CSV table of C-alpha atoms and ligand atoms in Angstrom, one decimal:
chain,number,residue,atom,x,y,z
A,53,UNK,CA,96.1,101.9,114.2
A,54,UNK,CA,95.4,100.0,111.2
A,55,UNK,CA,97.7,102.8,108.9
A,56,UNK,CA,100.3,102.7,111.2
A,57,UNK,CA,100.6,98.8,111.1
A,58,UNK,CA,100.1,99.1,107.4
A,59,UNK,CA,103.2,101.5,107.1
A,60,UNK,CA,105.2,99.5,109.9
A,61,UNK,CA,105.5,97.1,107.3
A,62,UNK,CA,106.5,98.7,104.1
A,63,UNK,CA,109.2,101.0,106.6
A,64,UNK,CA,107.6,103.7,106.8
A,65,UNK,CA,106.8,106.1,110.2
A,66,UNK,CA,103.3,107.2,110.0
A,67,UNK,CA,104.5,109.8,112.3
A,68,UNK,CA,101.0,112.1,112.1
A,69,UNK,CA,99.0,108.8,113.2
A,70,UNK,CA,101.3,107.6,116.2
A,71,UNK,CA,100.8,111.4,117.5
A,72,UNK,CA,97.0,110.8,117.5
A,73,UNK,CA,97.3,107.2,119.0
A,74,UNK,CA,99.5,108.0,122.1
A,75,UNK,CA,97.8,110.2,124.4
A,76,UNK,CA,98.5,110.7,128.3
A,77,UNK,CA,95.2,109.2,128.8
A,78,UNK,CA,95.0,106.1,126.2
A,79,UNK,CA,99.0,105.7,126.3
A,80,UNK,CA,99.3,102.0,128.5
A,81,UNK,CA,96.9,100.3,126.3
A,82,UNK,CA,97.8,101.6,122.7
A,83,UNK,CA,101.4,101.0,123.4
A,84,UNK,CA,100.8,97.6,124.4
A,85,UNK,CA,98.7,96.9,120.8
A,86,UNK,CA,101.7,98.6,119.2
A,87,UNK,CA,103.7,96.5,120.2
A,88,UNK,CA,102.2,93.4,119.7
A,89,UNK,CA,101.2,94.5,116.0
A,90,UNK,CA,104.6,95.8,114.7
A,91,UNK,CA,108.0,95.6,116.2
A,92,UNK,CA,106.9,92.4,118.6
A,93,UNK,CA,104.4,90.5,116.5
A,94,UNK,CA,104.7,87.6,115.0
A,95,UNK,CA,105.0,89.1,111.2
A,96,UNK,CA,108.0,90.8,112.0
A,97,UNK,CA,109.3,87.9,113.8
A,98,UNK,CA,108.8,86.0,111.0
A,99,UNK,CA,109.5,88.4,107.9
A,100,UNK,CA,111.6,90.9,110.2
A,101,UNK,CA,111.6,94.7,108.6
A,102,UNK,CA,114.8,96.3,107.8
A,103,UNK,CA,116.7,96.3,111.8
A,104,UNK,CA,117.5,100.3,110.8
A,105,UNK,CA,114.0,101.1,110.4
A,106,UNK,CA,112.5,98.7,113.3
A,107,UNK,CA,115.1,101.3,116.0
A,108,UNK,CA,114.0,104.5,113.9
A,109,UNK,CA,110.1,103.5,114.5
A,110,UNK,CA,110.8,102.1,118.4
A,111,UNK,CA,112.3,105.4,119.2
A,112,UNK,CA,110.0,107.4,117.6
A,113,UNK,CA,107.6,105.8,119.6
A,114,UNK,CA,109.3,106.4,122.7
A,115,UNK,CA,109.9,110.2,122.1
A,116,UNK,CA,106.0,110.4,121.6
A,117,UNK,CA,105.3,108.9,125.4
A,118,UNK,CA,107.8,110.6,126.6
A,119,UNK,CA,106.6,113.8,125.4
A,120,UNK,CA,102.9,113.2,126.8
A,121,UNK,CA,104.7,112.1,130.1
A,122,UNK,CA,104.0,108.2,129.6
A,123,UNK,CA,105.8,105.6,131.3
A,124,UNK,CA,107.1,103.9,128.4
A,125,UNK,CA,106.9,100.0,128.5
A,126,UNK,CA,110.5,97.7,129.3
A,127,UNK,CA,109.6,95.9,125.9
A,128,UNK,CA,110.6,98.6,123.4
A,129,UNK,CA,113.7,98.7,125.2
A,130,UNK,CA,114.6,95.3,125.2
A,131,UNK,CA,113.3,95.3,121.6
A,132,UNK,CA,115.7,97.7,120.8
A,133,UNK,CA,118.4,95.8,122.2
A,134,UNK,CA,117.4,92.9,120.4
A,135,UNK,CA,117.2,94.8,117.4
A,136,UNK,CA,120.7,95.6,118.1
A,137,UNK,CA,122.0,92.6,117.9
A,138,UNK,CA,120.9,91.6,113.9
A,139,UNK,CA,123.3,92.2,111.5
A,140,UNK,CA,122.8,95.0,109.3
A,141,UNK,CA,123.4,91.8,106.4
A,142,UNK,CA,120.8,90.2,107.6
A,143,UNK,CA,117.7,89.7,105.6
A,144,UNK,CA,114.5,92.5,105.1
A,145,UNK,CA,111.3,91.9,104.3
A,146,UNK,CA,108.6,94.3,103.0
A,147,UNK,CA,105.0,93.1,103.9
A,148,UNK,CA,102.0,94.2,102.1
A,149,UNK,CA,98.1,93.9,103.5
A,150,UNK,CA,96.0,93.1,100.0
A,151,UNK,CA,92.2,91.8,100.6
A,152,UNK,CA,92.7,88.7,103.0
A,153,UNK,CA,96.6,88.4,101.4
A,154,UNK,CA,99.6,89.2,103.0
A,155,UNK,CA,102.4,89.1,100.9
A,156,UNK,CA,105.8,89.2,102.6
A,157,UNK,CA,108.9,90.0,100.4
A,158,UNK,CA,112.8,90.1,100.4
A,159,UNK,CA,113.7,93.8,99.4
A,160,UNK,CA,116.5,95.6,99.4
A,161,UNK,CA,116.6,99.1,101.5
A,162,UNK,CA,118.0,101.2,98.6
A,163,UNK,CA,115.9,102.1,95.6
A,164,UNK,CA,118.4,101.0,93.0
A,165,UNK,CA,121.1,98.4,94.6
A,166,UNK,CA,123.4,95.9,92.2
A,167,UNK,CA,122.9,97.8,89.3
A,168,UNK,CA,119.1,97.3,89.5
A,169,UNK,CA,115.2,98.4,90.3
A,170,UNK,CA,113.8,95.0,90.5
A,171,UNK,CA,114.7,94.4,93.8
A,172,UNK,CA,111.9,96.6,95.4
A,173,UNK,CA,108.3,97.1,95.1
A,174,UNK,CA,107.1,100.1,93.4
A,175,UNK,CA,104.1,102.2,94.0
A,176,UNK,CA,102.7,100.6,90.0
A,177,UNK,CA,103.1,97.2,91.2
A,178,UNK,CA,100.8,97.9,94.1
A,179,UNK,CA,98.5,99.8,92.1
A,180,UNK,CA,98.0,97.1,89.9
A,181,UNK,CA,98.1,94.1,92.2
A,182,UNK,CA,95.1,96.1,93.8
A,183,UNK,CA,93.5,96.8,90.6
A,184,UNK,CA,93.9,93.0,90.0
A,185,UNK,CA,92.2,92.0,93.4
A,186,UNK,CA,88.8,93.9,92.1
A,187,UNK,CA,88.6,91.4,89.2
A,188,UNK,CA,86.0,88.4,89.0
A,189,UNK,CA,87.5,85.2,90.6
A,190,UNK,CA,86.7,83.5,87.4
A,191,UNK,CA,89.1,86.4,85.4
A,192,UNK,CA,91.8,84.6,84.8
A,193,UNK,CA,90.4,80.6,84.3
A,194,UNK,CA,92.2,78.6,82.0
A,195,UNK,CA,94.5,81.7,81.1
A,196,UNK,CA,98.4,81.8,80.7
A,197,UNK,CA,99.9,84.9,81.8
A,198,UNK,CA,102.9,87.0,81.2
A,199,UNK,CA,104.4,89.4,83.5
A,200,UNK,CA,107.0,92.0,82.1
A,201,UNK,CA,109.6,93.4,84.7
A,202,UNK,CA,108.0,91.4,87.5
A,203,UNK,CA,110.9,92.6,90.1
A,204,UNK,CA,110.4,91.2,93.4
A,205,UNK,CA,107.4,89.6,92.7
A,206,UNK,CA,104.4,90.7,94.2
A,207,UNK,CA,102.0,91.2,91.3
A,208,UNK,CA,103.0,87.9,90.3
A,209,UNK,CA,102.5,85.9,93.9
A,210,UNK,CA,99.4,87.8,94.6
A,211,UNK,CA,97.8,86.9,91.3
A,212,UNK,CA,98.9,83.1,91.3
A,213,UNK,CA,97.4,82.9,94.9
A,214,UNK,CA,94.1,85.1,94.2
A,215,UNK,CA,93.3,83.0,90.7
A,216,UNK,CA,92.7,79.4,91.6
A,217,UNK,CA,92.4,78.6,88.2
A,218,UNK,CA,95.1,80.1,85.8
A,219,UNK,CA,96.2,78.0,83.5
A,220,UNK,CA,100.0,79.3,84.0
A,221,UNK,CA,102.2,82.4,85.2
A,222,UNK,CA,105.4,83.1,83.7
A,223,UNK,CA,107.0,86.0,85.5
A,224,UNK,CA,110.0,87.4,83.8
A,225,UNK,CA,112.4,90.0,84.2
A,226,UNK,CA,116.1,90.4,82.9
A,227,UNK,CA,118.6,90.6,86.1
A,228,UNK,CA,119.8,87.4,87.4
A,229,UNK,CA,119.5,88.9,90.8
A,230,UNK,CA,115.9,90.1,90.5
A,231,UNK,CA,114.9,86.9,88.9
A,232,UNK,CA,116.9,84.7,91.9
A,233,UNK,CA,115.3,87.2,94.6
A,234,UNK,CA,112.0,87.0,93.1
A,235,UNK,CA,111.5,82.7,93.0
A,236,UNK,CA,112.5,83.3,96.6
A,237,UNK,CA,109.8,85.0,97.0
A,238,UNK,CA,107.5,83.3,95.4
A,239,UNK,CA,108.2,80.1,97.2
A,240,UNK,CA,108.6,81.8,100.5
A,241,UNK,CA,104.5,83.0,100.0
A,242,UNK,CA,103.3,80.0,98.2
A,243,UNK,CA,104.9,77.5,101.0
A,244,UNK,CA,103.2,80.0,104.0
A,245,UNK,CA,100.1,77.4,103.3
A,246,UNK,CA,100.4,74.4,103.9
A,247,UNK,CA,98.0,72.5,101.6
A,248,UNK,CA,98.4,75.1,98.9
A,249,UNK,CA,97.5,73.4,95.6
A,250,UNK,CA,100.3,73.4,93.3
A,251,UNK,CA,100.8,76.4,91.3
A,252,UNK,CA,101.8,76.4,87.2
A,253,UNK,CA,104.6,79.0,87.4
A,254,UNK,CA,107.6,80.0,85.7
A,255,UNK,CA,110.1,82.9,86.4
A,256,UNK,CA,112.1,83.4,83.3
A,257,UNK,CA,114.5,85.6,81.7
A,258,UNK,CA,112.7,87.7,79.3
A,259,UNK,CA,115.2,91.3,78.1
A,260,UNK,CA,113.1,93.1,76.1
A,261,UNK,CA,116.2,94.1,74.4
A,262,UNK,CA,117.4,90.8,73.2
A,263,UNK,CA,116.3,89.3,70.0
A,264,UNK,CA,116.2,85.3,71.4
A,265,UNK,CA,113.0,84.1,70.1
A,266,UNK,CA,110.3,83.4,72.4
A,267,UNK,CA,106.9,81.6,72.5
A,268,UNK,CA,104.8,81.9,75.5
A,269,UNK,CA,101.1,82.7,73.7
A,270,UNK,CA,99.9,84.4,76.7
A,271,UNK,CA,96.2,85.4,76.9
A,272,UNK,CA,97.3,88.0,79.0
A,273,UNK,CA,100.3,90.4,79.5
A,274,UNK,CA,101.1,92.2,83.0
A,275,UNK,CA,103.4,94.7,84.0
A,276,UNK,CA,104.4,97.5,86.3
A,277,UNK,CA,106.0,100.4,86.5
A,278,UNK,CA,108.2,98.8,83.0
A,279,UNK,CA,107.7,102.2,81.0
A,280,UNK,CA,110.5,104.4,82.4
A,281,UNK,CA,113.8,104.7,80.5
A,282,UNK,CA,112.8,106.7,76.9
A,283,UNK,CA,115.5,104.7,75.0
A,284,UNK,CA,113.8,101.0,76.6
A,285,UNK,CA,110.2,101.9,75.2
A,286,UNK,CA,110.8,100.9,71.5
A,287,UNK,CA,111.8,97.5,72.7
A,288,UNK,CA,109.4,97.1,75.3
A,289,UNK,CA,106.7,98.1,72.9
A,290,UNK,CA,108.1,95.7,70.3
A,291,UNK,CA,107.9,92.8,73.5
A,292,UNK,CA,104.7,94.0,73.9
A,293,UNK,CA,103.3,93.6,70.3
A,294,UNK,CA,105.0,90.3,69.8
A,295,UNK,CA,103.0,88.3,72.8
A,296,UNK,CA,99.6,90.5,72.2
A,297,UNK,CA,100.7,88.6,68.5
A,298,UNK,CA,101.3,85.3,69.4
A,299,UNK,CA,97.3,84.8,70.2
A,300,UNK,CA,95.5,88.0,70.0
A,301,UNK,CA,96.2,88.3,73.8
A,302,UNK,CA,95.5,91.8,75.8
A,303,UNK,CA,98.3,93.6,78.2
A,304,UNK,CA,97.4,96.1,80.8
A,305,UNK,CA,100.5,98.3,81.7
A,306,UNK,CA,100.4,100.1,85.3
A,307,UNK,CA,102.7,103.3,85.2
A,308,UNK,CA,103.9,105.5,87.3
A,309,UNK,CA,103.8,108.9,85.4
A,310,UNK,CA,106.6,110.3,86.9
A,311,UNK,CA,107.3,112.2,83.0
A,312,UNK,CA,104.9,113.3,80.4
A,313,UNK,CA,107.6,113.2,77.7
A,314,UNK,CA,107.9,109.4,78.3
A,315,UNK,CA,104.9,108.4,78.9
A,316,UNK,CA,103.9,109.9,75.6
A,317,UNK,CA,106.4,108.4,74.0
A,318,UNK,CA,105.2,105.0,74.9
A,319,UNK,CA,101.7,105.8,73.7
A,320,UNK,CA,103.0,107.1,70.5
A,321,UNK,CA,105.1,103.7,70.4
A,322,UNK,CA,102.4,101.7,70.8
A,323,UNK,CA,100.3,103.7,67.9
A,324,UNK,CA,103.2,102.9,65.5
A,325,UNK,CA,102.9,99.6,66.0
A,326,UNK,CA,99.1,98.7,65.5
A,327,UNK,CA,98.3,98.8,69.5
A,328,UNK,CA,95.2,99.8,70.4
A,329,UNK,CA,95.1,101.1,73.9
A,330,UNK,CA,92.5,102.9,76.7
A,331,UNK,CA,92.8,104.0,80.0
A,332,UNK,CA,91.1,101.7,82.9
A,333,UNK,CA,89.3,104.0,85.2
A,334,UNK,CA,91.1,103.5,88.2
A,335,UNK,CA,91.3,106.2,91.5
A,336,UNK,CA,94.3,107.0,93.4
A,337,UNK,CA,96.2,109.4,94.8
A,338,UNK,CA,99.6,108.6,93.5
A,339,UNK,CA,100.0,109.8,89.2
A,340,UNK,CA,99.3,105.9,88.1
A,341,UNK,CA,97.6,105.5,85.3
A,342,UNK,CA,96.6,101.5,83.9
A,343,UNK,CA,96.3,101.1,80.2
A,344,UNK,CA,94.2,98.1,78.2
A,345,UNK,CA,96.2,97.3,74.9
A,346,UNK,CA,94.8,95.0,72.5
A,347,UNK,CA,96.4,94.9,68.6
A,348,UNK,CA,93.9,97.0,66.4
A,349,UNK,CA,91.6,94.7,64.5
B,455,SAM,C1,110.8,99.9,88.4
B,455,SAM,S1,111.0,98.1,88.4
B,455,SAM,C2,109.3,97.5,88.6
B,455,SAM,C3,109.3,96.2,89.2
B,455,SAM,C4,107.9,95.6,89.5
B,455,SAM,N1,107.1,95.5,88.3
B,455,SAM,C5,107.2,96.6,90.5
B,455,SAM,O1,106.3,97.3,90.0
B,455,SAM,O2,107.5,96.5,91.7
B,455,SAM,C6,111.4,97.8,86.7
B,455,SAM,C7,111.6,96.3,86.4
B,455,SAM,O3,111.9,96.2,85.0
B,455,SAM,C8,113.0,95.3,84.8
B,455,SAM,N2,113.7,95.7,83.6
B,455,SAM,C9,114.4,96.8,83.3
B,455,SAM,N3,114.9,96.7,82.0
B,455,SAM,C10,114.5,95.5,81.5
B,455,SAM,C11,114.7,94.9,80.2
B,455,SAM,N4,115.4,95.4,79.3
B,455,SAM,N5,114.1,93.7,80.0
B,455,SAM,C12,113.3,93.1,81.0
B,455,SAM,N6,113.1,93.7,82.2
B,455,SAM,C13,113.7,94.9,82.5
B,455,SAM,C14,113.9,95.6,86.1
B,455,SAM,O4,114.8,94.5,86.3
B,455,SAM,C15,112.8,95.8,87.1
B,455,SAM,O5,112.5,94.6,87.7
């Protein structure tokens, strides 16, 4: 149950699990707890999924009882209807379970809409939100931070939530729309608790590409799923080396290796400029890999 409330949430049918939940013999209760944890809880009220997605999983669901010869409950029908009735303009949220976080955000349904990629979660910004939930609470005290690329936001809001004592975020990224979407966000998951403490954080526009002079000394440099256009990596790298400058700070880069031929390239980028880097041991099943870069002393 637990995966398919997981996946609920990020749109996704865990189609394999929900055939070895409903059975003739289990189907009354386990529909009941389906319900009450997806498509009628009080998350999705809240933070609704994507309305195309909630009718795809309902019905789903349905063909599954009907095909074990359940009686299938009046609620998935009237949440259908009321699925029905929301607009397909109307707002979708993603959720993500991470340790005792969840983190709720405004996501497009296409991978690349209004010209852009930051207005989605990708599997590296996962990846290294969860590699940044195994670090000591005390990681980032009195640090200022820097995120490259931050898209919609969740490395950022998770880490700003998880480390009671950083000493500032700045969360940048180069779309107006990403960088609008993502202090939406931020506020939306920040103003969830009530007597949250206030929270040093910026979301700025950073292009790697332009030359505007910057000072943000960070201690430490974030960033997901950044290294993916061959012709960006010579100015990302050149980002990169400028705020490891700025204070002897150290980055760590989550990728997605989705090519070799890029992803060396960025390495090779990084040796030409003095950057010293090394894989963080880190297990998963997708092709991430997280790199510690320091400048070479
Ligand atoms: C694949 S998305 C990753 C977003 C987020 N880090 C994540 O993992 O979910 C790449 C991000 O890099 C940003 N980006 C692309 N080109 C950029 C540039 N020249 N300067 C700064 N950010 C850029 C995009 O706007 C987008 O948010």
């Amino acid at each position: 149950m637990e995966k398919v409330v997981e996946h609920f949430f990020i749109w996704r049918t865990d189609l394999k699990r929900l055939d070895e939940l409903i059975t003739p013999s289990s189907s009354s209760q386990v529909q009941t707890e389906i319900i009450q944890r997806t498509v009628g809880s009080h998350l999705n009220k809240t933070f609704p999924v994507f309305s195309e997605f909630n009718l795809r999983f309902c019905k789903h669901v349905i063909r599954l009882l009907e095909n074990c010869n359940c009686e299938v409950q009046d609620e998935f029908y009237e949440l259908i209807q009321q699925t029905l009735l929301i607009s397909e303009k109307s707002e979708s949220f993603k959720s993500y379970f991470l340790g005792s976080q969840t983190i709720s955000l405004l996501e497009k349904p296409e991978l690349i809409s209004d010209g852009t990629t930051g207005l989605n979660t990708w599997t590296a910004g996962i990846h290294l939100t969860r590699w940044i939930s195994s670090q000591p609470r005390t990681w980032l005290d009195g640090a200022r931070v820097v995120e490259l690329g931050a898209g919609a936001g969740i490395t950022a809001i998770f880490t700003i939530k998880q480390f009671e004592n950083v000493e500032e975020y700045i969360a940048t990224d180069c779309h107006p729309l990403v960088l609008k979407n993502m202090s939406r966000n931020i506020e939306l998951n920040l103003n969830r608790e009530k007597n949250s403490r206030s929270v040093k954080y910026k979301v700025l526009n950073l292009d790697w590409e332009s030359d505007e002079e910057t000072r943000f000394a960070p201690d430490i440099v974030l960033g997901a799923d950044i290294v993916f256009d061959p012709s960006l990596v010579p100015s990302l790298v050149s980002t990169i080396s400028k705020l490891l400058c700025e204070k002897n700070g150290t980055a760590f880069i989550c990728s997605t290796v989705r090519n070799e031929e890029t992803y060396q390239g960025f390495l090779e980028n990084l040796e030409q400029r003095y950057l010293r880097w090394s894989r963080i041991s880190y297990e998963s099943s997708d092709p991430v890999q997280i790199l510690k870069i320091n400048l070479e002393s």
